[in-house]
Short mmCIF file of C-alpha atoms and ligand atoms in Angstrom, two decimals:
data_model
loop_
_atom_site.label_atom_id
_atom_site.label_comp_id
_atom_site.label_asym_id
_atom_site.label_seq_id
_atom_site.Cartn_x
_atom_site.Cartn_y
_atom_site.Cartn_z
CA MET A 514 7.03 16.03 -7.89
CA ASP A 515 7.93 12.35 -7.56
CA GLN A 516 5.78 11.59 -10.59
CA LEU A 517 8.81 12.50 -12.73
CA LEU A 518 11.13 10.04 -11.04
CA ASN A 519 12.28 7.07 -13.08
CA LYS A 520 12.43 3.60 -11.53
CA GLU A 521 15.95 4.00 -10.14
CA GLN A 522 15.29 7.44 -8.67
CA TYR A 523 12.02 6.21 -7.20
CA CYS A 524 13.91 3.32 -5.62
CA ASN A 525 16.40 5.70 -3.99
CA THR A 526 13.63 7.94 -2.68
CA TRP A 527 11.59 5.05 -1.33
CA MET A 528 14.69 3.52 0.29
CA GLU A 529 15.11 6.73 2.28
CA GLU A 530 11.45 6.99 3.17
CA SER A 531 11.05 3.37 4.20
CA GLU A 532 14.16 3.68 6.36
CA ILE A 533 12.40 6.46 8.27
CA PHE A 534 9.33 4.21 8.56
CA ARG A 535 11.53 1.43 9.89
CA LYS A 536 13.13 3.65 12.51
CA LYS A 537 9.72 4.90 13.64
CA MET A 538 8.48 1.30 13.73
CA VAL A 539 5.68 1.99 11.28
CA TYR A 540 5.91 -1.48 9.73
CA GLN A 541 5.95 -3.16 13.12
CA TRP A 542 2.90 -1.14 14.09
CA LEU A 543 1.07 -2.15 10.90
CA THR A 544 1.80 -5.86 11.31
CA ASN A 545 -0.08 -5.75 14.64
CA PHE A 546 -3.27 -5.42 12.60
CA THR A 547 -2.49 -8.00 9.89
CA PRO A 548 -4.48 -11.21 10.41
CA ASN A 549 -2.67 -14.55 10.38
CA GLY A 550 -2.33 -16.54 7.18
CA ASN A 551 -0.62 -16.57 3.81
CA ILE A 552 0.06 -12.98 2.77
CA LEU A 553 0.03 -11.71 -0.78
CA GLU A 554 1.86 -8.37 -0.64
CA LEU A 555 1.34 -5.89 -3.46
CA GLY A 556 4.59 -3.96 -3.73
CA CYS A 557 7.58 -5.17 -1.67
CA GLY A 558 9.33 -1.80 -2.05
CA SER A 559 12.58 -1.95 -0.11
CA GLY A 560 11.38 -5.07 1.72
CA GLN A 561 11.04 -3.43 5.13
CA GLY A 562 7.34 -4.27 5.41
CA THR A 563 7.93 -7.74 3.97
CA TYR A 564 10.64 -8.31 6.57
CA GLN A 565 8.21 -7.60 9.42
CA LEU A 566 5.41 -9.67 7.90
CA LEU A 567 7.78 -12.63 7.52
CA LYS A 568 8.20 -12.86 11.28
CA LYS A 569 4.72 -14.39 11.50
CA HIS A 570 3.58 -15.30 8.00
CA GLN A 571 4.35 -16.91 4.67
CA VAL A 572 4.66 -14.08 2.15
CA LEU A 573 4.46 -13.85 -1.62
CA SER A 574 5.33 -10.36 -2.76
CA LEU A 575 4.69 -8.79 -6.18
CA ASP A 576 6.65 -5.87 -7.61
CA ASN A 577 8.00 -4.67 -10.95
CA ASN A 578 10.80 -2.28 -9.94
CA ASP A 579 14.09 -4.20 -10.39
CA PHE A 580 16.00 -1.74 -8.21
CA LEU A 581 13.59 -2.16 -5.29
CA ILE A 582 13.30 -5.91 -5.81
CA ASN A 583 17.11 -6.19 -5.52
CA GLU A 584 17.12 -4.17 -2.30
CA ALA A 585 14.25 -6.21 -0.85
CA ALA A 586 15.94 -9.48 -1.81
CA LYS A 587 19.10 -8.42 0.05
CA LEU A 588 17.07 -7.77 3.19
CA ILE A 589 14.77 -10.77 3.23
CA LYS A 590 17.08 -13.27 1.50
CA GLU A 591 15.28 -16.54 0.69
CA GLN A 592 12.55 -16.12 3.24
CA ALA A 593 9.87 -14.71 0.96
CA LYS A 594 9.24 -15.21 -2.69
CA ILE A 595 9.29 -11.99 -4.66
CA HIS A 596 7.58 -12.43 -7.98
CA LYS A 597 8.38 -9.79 -10.59
CA CYS A 598 5.23 -8.79 -12.43
CA ASN A 599 3.18 -5.77 -13.29
CA PHE A 600 -0.02 -6.06 -11.32
CA LEU A 601 -1.80 -3.89 -13.86
CA GLU A 602 -0.93 -6.39 -16.62
CA LEU A 603 -0.95 -9.81 -15.02
CA THR A 604 -0.10 -12.73 -17.31
CA GLN A 605 -1.70 -16.15 -16.99
CA GLU A 606 1.51 -17.35 -15.30
CA ASP A 607 1.30 -14.54 -12.72
CA LYS A 608 -2.33 -15.42 -12.02
CA ASN A 609 -1.47 -19.10 -11.56
CA ILE A 610 1.34 -18.26 -9.12
CA ILE A 611 -1.06 -16.16 -7.05
CA LYS A 612 -3.80 -18.79 -7.09
CA ASP A 613 -1.40 -21.61 -6.14
CA PHE A 614 -0.14 -19.58 -3.18
CA ALA A 615 -3.76 -19.47 -1.86
CA PRO A 616 -3.45 -16.11 -0.09
CA LYS A 617 -5.61 -15.50 2.95
CA VAL A 618 -4.64 -11.85 3.34
CA ILE A 619 -3.83 -9.20 0.72
CA VAL A 620 -1.49 -6.49 1.97
CA GLY A 621 -1.31 -3.20 0.05
CA TRP A 622 0.71 -0.68 2.03
CA PHE A 623 1.50 2.77 0.63
CA LEU A 624 0.62 1.89 -2.91
CA GLY A 625 2.04 4.19 -5.53
CA SER A 626 4.68 4.06 -8.20
CA ASP A 627 7.40 5.88 -10.09
CA GLY A 628 6.58 8.68 -12.51
CA GLU A 629 7.02 6.63 -15.67
CA GLU A 630 4.54 4.05 -14.47
CA VAL A 631 1.99 6.60 -13.29
CA GLU A 632 2.27 8.48 -16.62
CA LYS A 633 1.74 5.26 -18.55
CA TYR A 634 -1.52 4.31 -16.83
CA THR A 635 -3.18 7.70 -16.36
CA ASP A 636 -4.83 10.22 -18.68
CA LYS A 637 -2.62 12.76 -20.43
CA GLY A 638 -3.26 16.35 -19.53
CA THR A 639 -4.53 15.72 -16.02
CA ASN A 640 -2.69 17.30 -13.12
CA SER A 641 -0.47 15.34 -10.77
CA GLU A 642 -3.09 15.07 -8.02
CA GLU A 643 -5.58 13.55 -10.44
CA LYS A 644 -2.95 11.24 -11.90
CA TRP A 645 -2.11 9.85 -8.48
CA ASP A 646 -5.76 9.37 -7.70
CA GLN A 647 -6.33 7.60 -11.01
CA TYR A 648 -3.32 5.36 -10.45
CA ARG A 649 -4.42 4.47 -6.92
CA LYS A 650 -7.92 3.62 -8.17
CA LYS A 651 -6.46 1.35 -10.84
CA ILE A 652 -4.51 -0.51 -8.19
CA GLU A 653 -7.61 -0.75 -6.00
CA ASP A 654 -9.53 -2.22 -8.94
CA ILE A 655 -6.82 -4.82 -9.34
CA ILE A 656 -6.78 -5.65 -5.65
CA THR A 657 -10.49 -6.37 -5.79
CA SER A 658 -10.35 -8.29 -9.09
CA PRO A 659 -10.74 -12.09 -9.01
CA ASP A 660 -7.10 -12.46 -10.17
CA ILE A 661 -5.80 -11.00 -6.91
CA CYS A 662 -8.76 -11.36 -4.58
CA THR A 663 -9.07 -15.13 -5.15
CA PRO A 664 -11.67 -17.20 -3.24
CA SER A 665 -9.03 -18.02 -0.58
CA VAL A 666 -8.73 -14.34 0.43
CA GLU A 667 -10.51 -13.42 3.68
CA TYR A 668 -8.87 -10.08 4.50
CA ILE A 669 -7.49 -7.02 2.71
CA HIS A 670 -5.12 -4.84 4.73
CA LEU A 671 -4.38 -1.39 3.29
CA ALA A 672 -2.18 1.40 4.66
CA ASN A 673 -2.24 4.97 3.44
CA ARG A 674 -1.24 8.44 4.50
CA ASN A 675 -3.94 10.94 5.21
CA ILE A 676 -4.64 14.23 6.92
CA PHE A 677 -7.07 14.45 9.84
CA SER A 678 -8.75 17.26 11.63
CA SER A 679 -7.20 17.93 15.04
CA ASN A 680 -10.55 17.15 16.69
CA TYR A 681 -10.15 13.61 15.39
CA ASN A 682 -11.96 10.96 17.34
CA GLU A 683 -11.58 7.25 16.84
CA GLN A 684 -15.26 6.42 16.41
CA LYS A 685 -15.96 9.15 13.86
CA THR A 686 -12.81 8.28 11.93
CA PHE A 687 -13.75 4.62 11.83
CA ALA A 688 -17.26 5.47 10.58
CA ALA A 689 -16.00 7.92 7.93
CA THR A 690 -13.25 5.60 6.68
CA LYS A 691 -15.59 2.61 6.61
CA LYS A 692 -18.19 4.54 4.67
CA GLU A 693 -15.65 5.79 2.13
CA TYR A 694 -13.88 2.48 1.54
CA ASP A 695 -16.95 0.26 1.69
CA THR A 696 -18.70 2.46 -0.85
CA SER A 697 -15.81 2.90 -3.26
CA ILE A 698 -14.04 -0.45 -3.01
CA PHE A 699 -15.28 -3.16 -0.73
CA SER A 700 -19.04 -3.48 -1.01
CA LYS A 701 -18.84 -4.52 -4.65
CA ILE A 702 -16.83 -7.62 -3.68
CA ASN A 703 -18.81 -8.34 -0.50
CA PHE A 704 -16.07 -7.19 1.88
CA GLU A 705 -16.39 -4.55 4.60
CA VAL A 706 -14.03 -2.47 6.71
CA VAL A 707 -13.79 -3.96 10.20
CA ASP A 708 -10.87 -2.07 11.72
CA VAL A 709 -9.23 1.36 11.30
CA LYS A 710 -6.17 2.50 13.23
CA ILE A 711 -4.29 5.79 13.10
CA MET A 712 -0.70 6.68 13.88
CA ALA A 713 0.36 10.32 13.88
CA TRP A 714 2.94 10.89 11.16
CA PRO A 715 4.40 14.39 11.16
CA THR A 716 6.62 13.77 8.08
CA LYS A 717 9.07 16.41 9.23
CA ASP A 718 12.10 14.17 8.50
CA SER A 719 10.68 13.04 5.20
CA HIS A 720 11.63 14.23 1.71
CA PHE A 721 8.89 12.18 0.10
CA GLN A 722 6.29 14.26 -1.73
CA TYR A 723 3.01 13.41 -0.10
CA ILE A 724 0.10 14.20 -2.31
CA GLY A 725 -2.26 16.73 -0.87
CA ASN A 726 -0.08 17.77 2.05
CA GLN A 727 0.77 21.16 0.67
CA TYR A 728 -2.88 21.94 -0.07
CA TYR A 729 -4.85 20.57 2.83
CA SER A 730 -2.55 20.64 5.82
CA ASN A 731 -2.97 23.47 8.34
CA GLU A 732 -2.76 24.11 12.07
CA ASN A 733 -6.15 22.42 12.57
CA SER A 734 -5.03 19.19 11.00
CA PHE A 735 -2.43 16.52 11.52
CA LYS A 736 -0.82 13.99 9.23
CA ALA A 737 -1.26 10.33 9.97
CA ILE A 738 -0.74 6.83 8.72
CA VAL A 739 -3.97 4.88 8.49
CA SER A 740 -4.32 1.11 8.76
CA ILE A 741 -7.52 -0.15 7.13
CA LEU A 742 -8.57 -3.77 7.48
CA ALA A 743 -11.47 -5.22 5.49
CA ARG A 744 -12.95 -8.70 5.86
CA ARG A 745 -15.04 -10.84 3.54
CA LYS A 746 -18.65 -10.78 4.72
CA ALA A 747 -20.18 -14.05 5.79
CA THR A 748 -22.58 -15.30 3.11
C1 LIG B 342 5.52 3.22 -2.26
S1 LIG B 342 6.18 1.66 -2.51
C2 LIG B 342 5.56 0.80 -1.08
C3 LIG B 342 6.28 -0.49 -0.87
C4 LIG B 342 5.90 -1.29 0.38
N1 LIG B 342 4.51 -1.70 0.31
C5 LIG B 342 6.16 -0.50 1.62
O1 LIG B 342 5.20 -0.26 2.37
O2 LIG B 342 7.30 -0.14 1.88
C6 LIG B 342 5.11 1.01 -3.80
C7 LIG B 342 5.67 -0.26 -4.43
O3 LIG B 342 4.69 -0.79 -5.33
C8 LIG B 342 5.33 -1.16 -6.55
N2 LIG B 342 4.36 -1.02 -7.65
C9 LIG B 342 3.60 0.05 -7.93
N3 LIG B 342 2.86 -0.17 -9.02
C10 LIG B 342 3.16 -1.42 -9.44
C11 LIG B 342 2.71 -2.25 -10.52
N4 LIG B 342 1.81 -1.82 -11.40
N5 LIG B 342 3.20 -3.49 -10.63
C12 LIG B 342 4.12 -3.95 -9.74
N6 LIG B 342 4.60 -3.23 -8.70
C13 LIG B 342 4.12 -1.98 -8.55
C14 LIG B 342 6.47 -0.15 -6.67
O4 LIG B 342 7.48 -0.62 -7.53
C15 LIG B 342 6.93 -0.02 -5.23
O5 LIG B 342 7.88 -0.97 -4.89
#
């Protein structure tokens, strides 16, 4: 499982995976649904998503993997600021940098981390599925905290992988995703899901270990990338 990968190994694996995303135009597809404005990106990874976002926006990206930050910096050069920090342990300086940037949109695409990081922030003795879930929830809590979701933020754009029933229909999927995310994340900060888009993602070329795939996938389901956009509710 990728939970055992150290930061360098995780970098190499994510470089491969994000190259497949690039070729399949996943990042270009996602940027279609990102509203205009200053973007605070959580996790630059290899910089492929950052690169696409930069075509239309000012971007401040946060990450703490030196190997990935170096790769991203090579790709995007001086165009975006990558700030090295651990978003689970933000310092006052990190918080000031975020606030001064006045983000309008938070982007959190494919959030996850290397094994050392996930081990550090999750309960000992839990299985890998639970660890990943715990880690993801910690990141979601940070995204919705006042340090990241400052008063200037109007939108939060998430992207995840998921598995859908083959009788998927857009309306039902929107309703189910909205219910799940509004209940667990957005309603407590007065945001709500306003748009959900799905792109089939067969993962046949991928070596990345997608959580849940081996358990839930069958001939009545398909794998997909999900774009989830939430907006601050009018007060
Ligand atoms: C799976 S990659 C996705 C990168 C990028 N969003 C993309 O779509 O290609 C997750 C990124 O988040 C970063 N990350 C995860 N947890 C982090 C944390 N606590 N602090 C800073 N960066 C973190 C990882 O280093 C990695 O670059």
